[in-house]
Tab-separated table of C-alpha atoms in Angstrom:
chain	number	residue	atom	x	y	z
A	20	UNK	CA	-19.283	-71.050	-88.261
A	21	UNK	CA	-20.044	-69.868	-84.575
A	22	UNK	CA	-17.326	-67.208	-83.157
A	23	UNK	CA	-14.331	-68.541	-80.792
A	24	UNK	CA	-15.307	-66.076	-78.300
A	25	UNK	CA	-19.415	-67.255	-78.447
A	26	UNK	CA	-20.580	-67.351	-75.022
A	27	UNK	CA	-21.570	-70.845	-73.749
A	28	UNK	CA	-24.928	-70.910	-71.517
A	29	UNK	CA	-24.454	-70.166	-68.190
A	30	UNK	CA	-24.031	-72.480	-65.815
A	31	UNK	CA	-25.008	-72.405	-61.894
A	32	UNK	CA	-22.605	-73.087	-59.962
A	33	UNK	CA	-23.217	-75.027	-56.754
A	34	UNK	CA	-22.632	-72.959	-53.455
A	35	UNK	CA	-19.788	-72.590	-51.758
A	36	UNK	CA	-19.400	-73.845	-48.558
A	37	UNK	CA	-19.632	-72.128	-45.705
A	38	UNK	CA	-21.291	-69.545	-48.378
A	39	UNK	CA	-24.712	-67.554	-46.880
A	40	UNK	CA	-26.533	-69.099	-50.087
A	41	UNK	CA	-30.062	-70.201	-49.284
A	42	UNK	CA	-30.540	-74.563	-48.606
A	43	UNK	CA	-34.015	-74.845	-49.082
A	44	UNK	CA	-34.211	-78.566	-47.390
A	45	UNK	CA	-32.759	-77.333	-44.392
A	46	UNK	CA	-35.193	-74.257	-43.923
A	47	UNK	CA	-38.166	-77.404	-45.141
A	48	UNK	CA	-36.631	-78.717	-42.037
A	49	UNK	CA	-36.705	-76.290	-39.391
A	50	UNK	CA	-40.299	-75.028	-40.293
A	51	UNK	CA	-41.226	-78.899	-39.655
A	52	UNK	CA	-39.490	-78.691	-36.736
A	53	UNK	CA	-41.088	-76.058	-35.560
A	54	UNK	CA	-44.588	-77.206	-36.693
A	55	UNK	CA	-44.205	-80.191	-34.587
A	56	UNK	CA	-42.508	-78.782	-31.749
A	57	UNK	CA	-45.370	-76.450	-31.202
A	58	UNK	CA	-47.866	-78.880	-31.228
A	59	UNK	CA	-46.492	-80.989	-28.748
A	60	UNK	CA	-45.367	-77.967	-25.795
A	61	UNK	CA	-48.768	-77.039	-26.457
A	62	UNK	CA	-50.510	-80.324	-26.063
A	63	UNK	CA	-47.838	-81.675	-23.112
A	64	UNK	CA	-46.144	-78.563	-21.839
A	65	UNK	CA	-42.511	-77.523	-21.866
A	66	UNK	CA	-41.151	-79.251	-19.191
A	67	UNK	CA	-43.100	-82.369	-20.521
A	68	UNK	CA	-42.052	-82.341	-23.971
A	69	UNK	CA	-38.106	-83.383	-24.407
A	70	UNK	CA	-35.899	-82.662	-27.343
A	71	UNK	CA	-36.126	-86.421	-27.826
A	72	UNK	CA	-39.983	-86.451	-28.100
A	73	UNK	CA	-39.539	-83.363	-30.927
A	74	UNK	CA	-36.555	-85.617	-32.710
A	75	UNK	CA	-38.883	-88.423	-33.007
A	76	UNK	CA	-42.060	-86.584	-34.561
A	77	UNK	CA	-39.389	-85.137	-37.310
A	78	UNK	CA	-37.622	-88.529	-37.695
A	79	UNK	CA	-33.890	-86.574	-36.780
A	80	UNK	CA	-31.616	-87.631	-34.224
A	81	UNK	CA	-32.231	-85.655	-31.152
A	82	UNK	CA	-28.540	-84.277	-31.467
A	83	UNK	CA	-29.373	-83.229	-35.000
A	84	UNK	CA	-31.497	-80.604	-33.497
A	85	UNK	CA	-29.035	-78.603	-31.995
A	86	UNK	CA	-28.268	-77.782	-35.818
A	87	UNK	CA	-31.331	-75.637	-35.932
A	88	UNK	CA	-31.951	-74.542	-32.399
A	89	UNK	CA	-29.377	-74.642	-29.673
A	90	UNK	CA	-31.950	-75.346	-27.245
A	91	UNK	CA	-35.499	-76.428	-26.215
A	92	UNK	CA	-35.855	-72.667	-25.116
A	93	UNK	CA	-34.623	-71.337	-28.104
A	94	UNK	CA	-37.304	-72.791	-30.108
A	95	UNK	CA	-40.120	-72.162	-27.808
A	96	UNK	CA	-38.718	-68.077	-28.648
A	97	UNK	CA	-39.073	-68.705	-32.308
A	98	UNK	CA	-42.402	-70.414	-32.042
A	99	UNK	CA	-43.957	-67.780	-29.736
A	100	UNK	CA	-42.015	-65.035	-31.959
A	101	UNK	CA	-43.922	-66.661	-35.128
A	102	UNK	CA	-47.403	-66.672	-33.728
A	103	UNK	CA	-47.127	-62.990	-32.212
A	104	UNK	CA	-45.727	-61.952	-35.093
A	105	UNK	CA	-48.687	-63.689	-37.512
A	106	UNK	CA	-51.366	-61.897	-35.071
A	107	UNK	CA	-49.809	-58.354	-35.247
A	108	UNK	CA	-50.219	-58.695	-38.824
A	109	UNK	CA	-53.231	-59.729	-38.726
A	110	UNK	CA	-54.626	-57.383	-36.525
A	111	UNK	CA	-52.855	-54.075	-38.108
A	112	UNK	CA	-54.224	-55.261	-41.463
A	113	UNK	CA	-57.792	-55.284	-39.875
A	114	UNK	CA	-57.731	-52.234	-38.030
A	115	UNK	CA	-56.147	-50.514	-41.197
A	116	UNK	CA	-59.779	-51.241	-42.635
A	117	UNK	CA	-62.059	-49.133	-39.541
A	118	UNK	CA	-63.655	-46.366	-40.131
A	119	UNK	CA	-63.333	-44.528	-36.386
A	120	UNK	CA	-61.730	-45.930	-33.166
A	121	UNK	CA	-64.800	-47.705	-32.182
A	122	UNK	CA	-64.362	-49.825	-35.519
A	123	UNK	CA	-61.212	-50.478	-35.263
A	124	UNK	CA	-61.610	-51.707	-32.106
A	125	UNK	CA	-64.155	-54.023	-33.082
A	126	UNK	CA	-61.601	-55.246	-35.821
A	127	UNK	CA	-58.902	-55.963	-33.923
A	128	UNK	CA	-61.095	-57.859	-31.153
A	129	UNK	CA	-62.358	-59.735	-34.360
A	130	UNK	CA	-58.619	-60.280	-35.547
A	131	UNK	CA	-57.100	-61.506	-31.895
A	132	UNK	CA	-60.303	-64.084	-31.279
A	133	UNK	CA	-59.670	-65.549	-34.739
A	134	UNK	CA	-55.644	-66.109	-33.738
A	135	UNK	CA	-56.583	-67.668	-30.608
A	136	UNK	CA	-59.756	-70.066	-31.677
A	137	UNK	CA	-58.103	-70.999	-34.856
A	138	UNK	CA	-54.308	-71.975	-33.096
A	139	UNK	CA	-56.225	-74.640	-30.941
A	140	UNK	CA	-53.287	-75.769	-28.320
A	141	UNK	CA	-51.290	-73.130	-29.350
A	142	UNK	CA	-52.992	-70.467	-27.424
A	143	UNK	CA	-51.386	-71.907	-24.175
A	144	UNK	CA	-47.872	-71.316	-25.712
A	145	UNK	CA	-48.966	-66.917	-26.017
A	146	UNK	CA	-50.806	-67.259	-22.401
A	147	UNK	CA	-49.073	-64.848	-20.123
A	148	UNK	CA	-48.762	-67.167	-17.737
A	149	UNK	CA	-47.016	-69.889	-20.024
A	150	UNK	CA	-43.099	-69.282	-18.484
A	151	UNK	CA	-43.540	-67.440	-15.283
A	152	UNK	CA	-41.478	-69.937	-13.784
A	153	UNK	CA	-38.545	-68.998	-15.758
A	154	UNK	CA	-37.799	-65.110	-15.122
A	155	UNK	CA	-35.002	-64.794	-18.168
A	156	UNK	CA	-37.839	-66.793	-21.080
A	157	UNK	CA	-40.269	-65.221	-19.724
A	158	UNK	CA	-38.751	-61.909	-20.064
A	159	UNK	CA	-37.930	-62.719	-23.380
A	160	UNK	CA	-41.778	-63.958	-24.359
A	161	UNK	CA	-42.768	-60.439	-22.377
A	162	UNK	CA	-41.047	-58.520	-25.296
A	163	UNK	CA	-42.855	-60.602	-27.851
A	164	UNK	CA	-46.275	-59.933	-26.575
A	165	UNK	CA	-45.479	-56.068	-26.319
A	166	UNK	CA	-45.153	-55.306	-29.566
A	167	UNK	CA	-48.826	-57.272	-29.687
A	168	UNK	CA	-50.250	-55.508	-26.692
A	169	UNK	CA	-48.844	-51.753	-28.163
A	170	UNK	CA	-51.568	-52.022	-30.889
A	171	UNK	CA	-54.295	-52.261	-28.354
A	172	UNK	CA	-52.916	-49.399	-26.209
A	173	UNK	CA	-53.106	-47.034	-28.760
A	174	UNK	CA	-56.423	-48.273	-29.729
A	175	UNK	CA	-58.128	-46.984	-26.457
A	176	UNK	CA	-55.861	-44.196	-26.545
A	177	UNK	CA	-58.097	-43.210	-29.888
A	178	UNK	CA	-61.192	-43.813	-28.191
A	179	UNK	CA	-63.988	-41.349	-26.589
A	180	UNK	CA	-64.231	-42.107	-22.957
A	181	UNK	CA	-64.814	-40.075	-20.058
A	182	UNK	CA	-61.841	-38.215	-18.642
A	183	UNK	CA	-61.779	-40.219	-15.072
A	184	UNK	CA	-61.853	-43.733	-17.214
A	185	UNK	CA	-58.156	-45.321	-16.839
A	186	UNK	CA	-58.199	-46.504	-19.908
A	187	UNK	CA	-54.977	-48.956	-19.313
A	188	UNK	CA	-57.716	-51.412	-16.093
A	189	UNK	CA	-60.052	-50.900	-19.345
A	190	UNK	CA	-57.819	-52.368	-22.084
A	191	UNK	CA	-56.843	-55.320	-19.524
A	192	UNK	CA	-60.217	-55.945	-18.600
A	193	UNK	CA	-61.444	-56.064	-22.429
A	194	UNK	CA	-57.614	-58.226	-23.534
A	195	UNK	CA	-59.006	-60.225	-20.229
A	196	UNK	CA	-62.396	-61.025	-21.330
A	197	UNK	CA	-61.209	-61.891	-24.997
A	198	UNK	CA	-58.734	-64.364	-23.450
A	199	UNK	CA	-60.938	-66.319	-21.575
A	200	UNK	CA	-63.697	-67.017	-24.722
A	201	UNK	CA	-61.037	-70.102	-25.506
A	202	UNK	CA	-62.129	-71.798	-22.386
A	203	UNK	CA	-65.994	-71.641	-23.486
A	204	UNK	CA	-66.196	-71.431	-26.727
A	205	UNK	CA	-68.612	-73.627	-28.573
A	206	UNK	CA	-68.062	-73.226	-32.451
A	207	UNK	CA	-71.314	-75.870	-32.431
A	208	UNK	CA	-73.591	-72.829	-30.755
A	209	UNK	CA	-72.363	-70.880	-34.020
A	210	UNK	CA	-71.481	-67.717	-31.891
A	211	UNK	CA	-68.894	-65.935	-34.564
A	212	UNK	CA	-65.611	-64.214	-33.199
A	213	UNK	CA	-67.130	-61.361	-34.990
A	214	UNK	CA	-70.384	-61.491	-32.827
A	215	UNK	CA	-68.742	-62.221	-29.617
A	216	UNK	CA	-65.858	-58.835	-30.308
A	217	UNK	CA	-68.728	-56.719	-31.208
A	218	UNK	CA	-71.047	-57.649	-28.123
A	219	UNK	CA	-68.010	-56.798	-25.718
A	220	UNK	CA	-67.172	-53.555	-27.352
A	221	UNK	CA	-70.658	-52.410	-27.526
A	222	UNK	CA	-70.500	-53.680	-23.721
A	223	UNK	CA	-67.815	-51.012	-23.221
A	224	UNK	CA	-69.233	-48.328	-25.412
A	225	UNK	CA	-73.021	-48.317	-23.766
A	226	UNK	CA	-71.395	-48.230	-19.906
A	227	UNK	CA	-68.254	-45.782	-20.695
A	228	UNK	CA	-69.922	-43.432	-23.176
A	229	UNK	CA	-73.592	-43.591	-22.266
């Protein structure tokens, strides 16, 4: 015969509410939101995309948006936040694998091509040039993209040049040149990221070191 004070099997209780307690469809939800809300600013722009447009490829009511994001800028942050973010790690967790400055320059040029050939439309959304119109977002983007553009300053920072090089017109020239392979780029002429990054930083390495 089983003891009075036997423990009975535990039983989860559901969350409180109001409680901090993780609600797995709702996070399902915003990271659909935000899938399709970054598709279509990239594709039609942010004035031309409307909370309406976003409600409709999610099937929510457009007010049931403001659940998630209080506004269209809001989640242009956290989709611009996300895809910095995914391209600092990426390109930390390349250069963490050269073997001198020169290397790891290669790497990261590698890493950043890759994040802008393989987010298609998405690359407009990072551009510099994306919210100029809107000092305060753009600001706010600005901060984003430092963290991003920190890892290449300290990149030429590391690398041999000749003392009279300004290494900061350098690093814009090379970011520059990188940025503009989206508008040519051919994956049919089977040109790798990895062959175009090492072409320009041999470029730079022949004129600036001899």
């Amino acid at each position: 015969m089983a003891a009075k004070d036997a423990r009975k099997p535990t039983q989860r209780r559901s969350p409180e509410p109001g409680s901090d307690a993780p609600r797995p469809r709702r996070r399902n939800k915003r990271e659909e939101v935000l899938r399709q809300a970054s598709a279509l600013i990239a594709r039609q722009g942010f004035d031309g995309t409307s909370m309406r447009d976003i409600a409709s490829a999610v099937d929510m009511l457009p007010g049931s948006l403001y659940y998630h994001f209080p506004s269209k800028e809001d989640m242009l942050l956290a989709i611009h936040e996300r895809v910095v973010t995914d391209m600092v790690a990426d390109a930390e967790a390349a250069i963490a694998k050269g073997k001198d400055p020169w290397d790891r320059l290669e790497r990261a040029a590698v890493s950043h091509l890759k994040g802008l050939l393989g987010s298609g439309k998405l690359v407009t959304i990072i551009s510099p040039n994306f919210a100029e119109d809107r000092e305060e977002l753009n600001q706010k983007l600005k901060s984003h993209r430092r963290t991003y553009e920190e890892i290449f300053k300290r990149l030429f920072e590391d690398l041999d040049l000749p003392g009279d090089v300004d290494r900061g017109l350098l690093r814009l020239q090379f970011l520059g040149s990188l940025n503009w392979v989206p508008v040519w780029y051919n994956p049919k002429r089977k040109t790798s990221p990895k062959k175009i990054a090492r072409s320009f930083v041999q470029a730079i390495r022949r004129d600036k070191t001899g």
